[in-house]
CSV table of C-alpha atoms in Angstrom, one decimal:
chain,number,residue,atom,x,y,z
A,1,UNK,CA,-46.9,9.1,34.2
A,2,UNK,CA,-49.6,6.7,33.3
A,3,UNK,CA,-52.7,6.8,35.5
A,4,UNK,CA,-52.2,4.3,38.3
A,5,UNK,CA,-55.9,3.4,38.5
A,6,UNK,CA,-55.4,0.3,36.3
A,7,UNK,CA,-52.6,-0.9,38.6
A,8,UNK,CA,-54.8,-0.3,41.7
A,9,UNK,CA,-57.7,-2.2,40.1
A,10,UNK,CA,-55.4,-5.1,39.1
A,11,UNK,CA,-54.1,-5.5,42.7
A,12,UNK,CA,-57.6,-5.1,44.2
A,13,UNK,CA,-58.9,-7.9,42.0
A,14,UNK,CA,-56.2,-10.4,43.2
A,15,UNK,CA,-56.1,-9.4,46.9
A,16,UNK,CA,-57.9,-12.5,48.0
A,17,UNK,CA,-55.1,-14.6,46.4
A,18,UNK,CA,-52.2,-12.9,48.1
A,19,UNK,CA,-51.6,-15.4,50.9
A,20,UNK,CA,-52.6,-18.6,49.1
A,21,UNK,CA,-49.2,-20.2,48.6
A,22,UNK,CA,-48.8,-23.1,46.3
A,23,UNK,CA,-45.6,-25.3,46.3
A,24,UNK,CA,-42.8,-22.9,45.3
A,25,UNK,CA,-44.7,-19.9,46.5
A,26,UNK,CA,-44.7,-21.4,50.0
A,27,UNK,CA,-40.9,-22.1,49.8
A,28,UNK,CA,-40.2,-18.6,48.4
A,29,UNK,CA,-42.0,-17.0,51.3
A,30,UNK,CA,-40.1,-19.1,53.9
A,31,UNK,CA,-36.8,-18.3,52.1
A,32,UNK,CA,-37.6,-14.6,52.4
A,33,UNK,CA,-38.3,-15.0,56.1
A,34,UNK,CA,-35.0,-16.7,56.5
A,35,UNK,CA,-33.2,-13.7,55.0
A,36,UNK,CA,-35.2,-11.2,57.0
A,37,UNK,CA,-34.4,-12.9,60.3
A,38,UNK,CA,-30.7,-12.3,59.7
A,39,UNK,CA,-31.2,-8.5,59.6
A,40,UNK,CA,-33.3,-7.7,62.7
A,41,UNK,CA,-30.6,-7.0,65.2
A,42,UNK,CA,-30.5,-3.3,66.1
A,43,UNK,CA,-33.8,-2.7,64.3
A,44,UNK,CA,-36.7,-1.0,65.9
A,45,UNK,CA,-38.6,0.7,63.0
A,46,UNK,CA,-39.6,-1.2,59.8
A,47,UNK,CA,-41.2,0.0,56.6
A,48,UNK,CA,-42.9,-2.7,54.5
A,49,UNK,CA,-43.5,-1.3,51.0
A,50,UNK,CA,-46.1,-3.1,49.0
A,51,UNK,CA,-47.0,-4.9,52.3
A,52,UNK,CA,-50.2,-6.3,50.7
A,53,UNK,CA,-52.3,-8.3,53.3
A,54,UNK,CA,-49.5,-8.2,55.9
A,55,UNK,CA,-47.7,-11.5,55.4
A,56,UNK,CA,-44.5,-9.9,56.8
A,57,UNK,CA,-45.6,-6.6,58.4
A,58,UNK,CA,-48.1,-8.1,60.9
A,59,UNK,CA,-45.9,-10.9,62.2
A,60,UNK,CA,-43.1,-8.4,62.7
A,61,UNK,CA,-45.4,-6.1,64.5
A,62,UNK,CA,-46.4,-9.0,66.8
A,63,UNK,CA,-42.8,-9.4,67.6
A,64,UNK,CA,-42.6,-5.8,68.9
A,65,UNK,CA,-41.2,-3.9,66.0
A,66,UNK,CA,-42.7,-0.5,65.1
A,67,UNK,CA,-44.0,-1.2,61.6
A,68,UNK,CA,-45.4,1.0,58.9
A,69,UNK,CA,-47.2,-0.8,56.1
A,70,UNK,CA,-47.7,0.8,52.7
A,71,UNK,CA,-49.7,-0.5,49.8
A,72,UNK,CA,-51.4,1.0,46.7
A,73,UNK,CA,-54.4,-1.3,46.9
A,74,UNK,CA,-57.3,-0.4,49.3
A,75,UNK,CA,-58.5,-4.0,49.1
A,76,UNK,CA,-55.1,-5.3,50.3
A,77,UNK,CA,-55.0,-2.8,53.1
A,78,UNK,CA,-58.6,-3.6,54.2
A,79,UNK,CA,-57.6,-7.3,54.6
A,80,UNK,CA,-54.4,-6.4,56.4
A,81,UNK,CA,-56.2,-4.0,58.8
A,82,UNK,CA,-58.7,-6.8,59.7
A,83,UNK,CA,-55.9,-9.1,60.6
A,84,UNK,CA,-54.1,-6.4,62.7
A,85,UNK,CA,-57.1,-5.3,64.8
A,86,UNK,CA,-56.1,-4.3,68.3
A,87,UNK,CA,-52.5,-3.7,67.4
A,88,UNK,CA,-51.1,-0.3,68.1
A,89,UNK,CA,-47.6,-0.6,66.7
A,90,UNK,CA,-48.5,-1.1,63.0
A,91,UNK,CA,-49.7,1.8,60.8
A,92,UNK,CA,-51.3,1.4,57.4
A,93,UNK,CA,-50.9,3.9,54.6
A,94,UNK,CA,-52.4,3.9,51.1
A,95,UNK,CA,-49.7,5.2,48.8
A,96,UNK,CA,-47.9,4.6,45.5
A,97,UNK,CA,-44.4,3.1,46.2
A,98,UNK,CA,-42.9,5.6,43.7
A,99,UNK,CA,-44.1,8.5,45.8
A,100,UNK,CA,-43.2,8.2,49.4
A,101,UNK,CA,-43.0,11.9,50.1
A,102,UNK,CA,-44.7,11.4,53.5
A,103,UNK,CA,-41.5,9.8,54.8
A,104,UNK,CA,-38.2,11.5,55.6
A,105,UNK,CA,-34.8,10.5,54.4
A,106,UNK,CA,-33.4,7.6,56.4
A,107,UNK,CA,-36.5,7.3,58.5
A,108,UNK,CA,-36.6,3.5,58.9
A,109,UNK,CA,-34.0,1.2,60.3
A,110,UNK,CA,-35.1,-1.6,57.9
A,111,UNK,CA,-37.0,-1.3,54.7
A,112,UNK,CA,-38.7,-4.2,53.0
A,113,UNK,CA,-39.9,-4.1,49.4
A,114,UNK,CA,-41.1,-7.6,48.6
A,115,UNK,CA,-42.7,-9.1,45.5
A,116,UNK,CA,-44.8,-6.6,43.5
A,117,UNK,CA,-44.1,-3.0,44.4
A,118,UNK,CA,-41.0,-2.8,42.2
A,119,UNK,CA,-41.6,-5.2,39.4
A,120,UNK,CA,-45.3,-4.4,38.9
A,121,UNK,CA,-44.5,-0.7,38.6
A,122,UNK,CA,-43.1,-1.3,35.1
A,123,UNK,CA,-41.2,1.7,33.8
A,124,UNK,CA,-41.5,3.4,37.2
A,125,UNK,CA,-39.6,0.6,38.9
A,126,UNK,CA,-36.4,2.6,39.2
A,127,UNK,CA,-38.3,5.4,41.0
A,128,UNK,CA,-39.7,2.8,43.4
A,129,UNK,CA,-36.1,1.5,44.1
A,130,UNK,CA,-34.9,5.0,44.6
A,131,UNK,CA,-37.6,5.8,47.1
A,132,UNK,CA,-36.9,2.6,49.0
A,133,UNK,CA,-33.3,3.4,49.3
A,134,UNK,CA,-34.0,7.0,50.3
A,135,UNK,CA,-36.1,6.2,53.3
A,136,UNK,CA,-33.8,3.4,54.6
A,137,UNK,CA,-31.5,4.3,57.5
A,138,UNK,CA,-29.6,1.0,57.9
A,139,UNK,CA,-30.8,-1.9,55.7
A,140,UNK,CA,-32.9,-2.7,52.7
A,141,UNK,CA,-34.2,-6.0,51.5
A,142,UNK,CA,-35.9,-6.2,48.1
A,143,UNK,CA,-37.3,-9.0,45.9
A,144,UNK,CA,-37.9,-8.5,42.2
A,145,UNK,CA,-39.1,-10.7,39.4
A,146,UNK,CA,-36.4,-12.6,37.6
A,147,UNK,CA,-35.9,-12.1,33.8
A,148,UNK,CA,-34.6,-15.7,33.4
A,149,UNK,CA,-37.9,-17.0,34.5
A,150,UNK,CA,-40.1,-14.3,33.0
A,151,UNK,CA,-38.8,-15.0,29.4
A,152,UNK,CA,-40.2,-18.5,29.7
A,153,UNK,CA,-43.5,-17.1,31.1
A,154,UNK,CA,-43.9,-14.8,28.2
A,155,UNK,CA,-43.1,-17.5,25.7
A,156,UNK,CA,-46.0,-19.5,27.3
A,157,UNK,CA,-48.3,-16.5,27.1
A,158,UNK,CA,-47.5,-16.0,23.5
A,159,UNK,CA,-47.8,-19.6,22.3
A,160,UNK,CA,-51.0,-20.3,24.3
A,161,UNK,CA,-52.7,-17.2,23.0
A,162,UNK,CA,-51.4,-16.8,19.4
A,163,UNK,CA,-49.4,-20.0,18.5
A,164,UNK,CA,-46.3,-17.9,17.8
A,165,UNK,CA,-43.6,-15.8,19.5
A,166,UNK,CA,-44.9,-12.3,19.8
A,167,UNK,CA,-42.8,-9.1,20.2
A,168,UNK,CA,-43.4,-9.2,23.9
A,169,UNK,CA,-41.1,-12.2,24.2
A,170,UNK,CA,-38.2,-10.4,22.7
A,171,UNK,CA,-38.9,-7.2,24.7
A,172,UNK,CA,-38.7,-9.3,27.9
A,173,UNK,CA,-35.5,-10.9,26.7
A,174,UNK,CA,-33.8,-7.6,25.8
A,175,UNK,CA,-35.2,-5.2,28.4
A,176,UNK,CA,-37.1,-7.3,31.0
A,177,UNK,CA,-40.1,-5.2,30.3
A,178,UNK,CA,-43.8,-5.5,29.6
A,179,UNK,CA,-46.4,-2.9,28.8
A,180,UNK,CA,-49.8,-4.0,27.8
A,181,UNK,CA,-50.0,-1.0,25.4
A,182,UNK,CA,-46.6,-1.4,23.8
A,183,UNK,CA,-47.4,-3.8,20.9
A,184,UNK,CA,-50.8,-4.4,19.2
A,185,UNK,CA,-50.2,-8.2,19.7
A,186,UNK,CA,-50.1,-7.7,23.5
A,187,UNK,CA,-53.9,-7.4,23.5
A,188,UNK,CA,-54.1,-11.0,22.4
A,189,UNK,CA,-52.0,-12.4,25.2
A,190,UNK,CA,-53.5,-13.9,28.3
A,191,UNK,CA,-51.7,-11.4,30.6
A,192,UNK,CA,-53.8,-8.9,32.5
A,193,UNK,CA,-51.1,-6.9,34.3
A,194,UNK,CA,-50.7,-3.4,32.9
A,195,UNK,CA,-46.9,-3.0,33.3
A,196,UNK,CA,-44.0,-5.2,34.5
A,197,UNK,CA,-40.2,-5.0,34.9
A,198,UNK,CA,-38.0,-8.0,35.5
A,199,UNK,CA,-34.3,-8.0,36.5
A,200,UNK,CA,-31.2,-10.1,36.5
A,201,UNK,CA,-29.2,-10.1,39.8
A,202,UNK,CA,-26.6,-7.9,38.2
A,203,UNK,CA,-29.2,-5.3,37.1
A,204,UNK,CA,-30.8,-5.0,40.6
A,205,UNK,CA,-27.4,-4.7,42.1
A,206,UNK,CA,-26.5,-1.9,39.8
A,207,UNK,CA,-29.7,-0.1,40.6
A,208,UNK,CA,-29.1,-0.3,44.3
A,209,UNK,CA,-25.5,0.9,44.0
A,210,UNK,CA,-26.7,3.8,41.8
A,211,UNK,CA,-28.8,4.9,44.8
A,212,UNK,CA,-25.9,4.9,47.2
A,213,UNK,CA,-26.4,1.4,48.7
A,214,UNK,CA,-23.7,-1.1,49.6
A,215,UNK,CA,-25.0,-4.4,48.2
A,216,UNK,CA,-24.4,-7.4,50.4
A,217,UNK,CA,-26.1,-10.0,48.1
A,218,UNK,CA,-28.1,-10.0,44.9
A,219,UNK,CA,-29.0,-13.6,43.8
A,220,UNK,CA,-31.7,-15.9,42.7
A,221,UNK,CA,-34.4,-17.0,45.2
A,222,UNK,CA,-36.0,-20.4,45.1
A,223,UNK,CA,-34.4,-21.9,42.0
A,224,UNK,CA,-34.4,-25.4,43.4
A,225,UNK,CA,-38.1,-25.3,44.3
A,226,UNK,CA,-38.7,-24.2,40.7
A,227,UNK,CA,-36.8,-27.1,39.3
A,228,UNK,CA,-38.5,-29.5,41.8
A,229,UNK,CA,-41.9,-28.6,40.3
A,230,UNK,CA,-40.8,-30.4,37.2
A,231,UNK,CA,-40.8,-33.6,39.3
A,232,UNK,CA,-44.1,-33.1,41.0
A,233,UNK,CA,-46.0,-34.8,38.2
A,234,UNK,CA,-44.2,-38.1,39.3
A,235,UNK,CA,-44.4,-37.4,43.0
A,236,UNK,CA,-47.0,-37.9,45.6
A,237,UNK,CA,-45.5,-35.3,48.0
A,238,UNK,CA,-46.0,-31.6,47.3
A,239,UNK,CA,-43.7,-29.1,49.0
A,240,UNK,CA,-46.2,-28.0,51.6
A,241,UNK,CA,-46.9,-31.6,52.6
A,242,UNK,CA,-43.4,-32.4,53.7
A,243,UNK,CA,-42.8,-33.3,57.3
A,244,UNK,CA,-41.5,-30.3,59.3
A,245,UNK,CA,-38.0,-31.6,59.7
A,246,UNK,CA,-37.7,-32.4,56.0
A,247,UNK,CA,-39.2,-29.1,55.1
A,248,UNK,CA,-36.5,-27.2,57.2
A,249,UNK,CA,-33.8,-29.3,55.5
A,250,UNK,CA,-35.3,-28.5,52.1
A,251,UNK,CA,-35.5,-24.8,52.8
A,252,UNK,CA,-31.8,-24.8,53.9
A,253,UNK,CA,-30.9,-26.8,50.7
A,254,UNK,CA,-32.8,-24.3,48.5
A,255,UNK,CA,-30.9,-21.4,50.0
A,256,UNK,CA,-27.5,-23.2,49.6
A,257,UNK,CA,-28.5,-24.1,46.0
A,258,UNK,CA,-29.1,-20.4,45.2
A,259,UNK,CA,-25.9,-19.2,46.9
A,260,UNK,CA,-23.5,-22.0,45.9
A,261,UNK,CA,-24.9,-23.5,42.7
A,262,UNK,CA,-27.1,-21.1,40.8
A,263,UNK,CA,-26.9,-17.5,42.1
A,264,UNK,CA,-28.0,-16.4,38.6
A,265,UNK,CA,-30.6,-19.0,38.3
A,266,UNK,CA,-34.3,-18.5,37.4
A,267,UNK,CA,-35.6,-18.4,40.9
A,268,UNK,CA,-39.0,-19.7,41.9
A,269,UNK,CA,-41.7,-20.1,39.2
A,270,UNK,CA,-44.2,-18.0,41.2
A,271,UNK,CA,-43.4,-14.9,43.3
A,272,UNK,CA,-40.2,-12.9,42.9
A,273,UNK,CA,-37.2,-14.9,41.9
A,274,UNK,CA,-34.4,-12.5,43.0
A,275,UNK,CA,-33.5,-11.2,46.5
A,276,UNK,CA,-31.1,-8.4,47.2
A,277,UNK,CA,-29.8,-7.1,50.6
A,278,UNK,CA,-28.2,-3.7,50.8
A,279,UNK,CA,-27.0,-1.3,53.5
A,280,UNK,CA,-26.4,2.4,53.8
């Protein structure tokens, strides 16, 4: 297995950006909260894998849940601990999401694995999913990067950096995969992340079922907010400037759009564009 130091360094370097939400990032996070809220009945213990600076773990702990927060980045954990000072029902652990040996099988009522812990593990993503499933007692909610969106992202990286379509574009199309060391041309691309794995809704559903989970949903997340970004150049109202009532309506509309119109859509432009919910 590749030395994880480069991954740790990458996350440390962007820790200050973790909770700066722009436009579709903001909507994406609200959509994830909407799904989480549906699955809190009967839950007392929660594991947040890749919990970063505590966007989900700390509010859930404040609501009275017993929360364990795991992250690979010391910088992320430092920021989360500062925010959680004085709280006794949240516990922070520095660990690689692919190696959760400190936890027993089915230890947590609800397991969250949001945003980066799966997709940014690259070719270790399946192991991260397996560990997430193993420690879940009742329910698991994951978000992963969406291949449909990432293909366009890698085209942009390629054209901006080299003026042509590099092998990385076709690797993303065919396998949803990026490794900085895979192709010589990758060194020319304006992409700092060491490894990356994107999914389609069907692929993440198959991974979860392989690990003994019953999948309740696996669909795009935030596709309408992604498409709305195309109109922002002609608009004076950004997503985070909407009036509260309009924002609530827009979030509901985004969710309906993902479920009813484009369950296999590209998801949001930033942050993970697929959400899956599974049960034991």
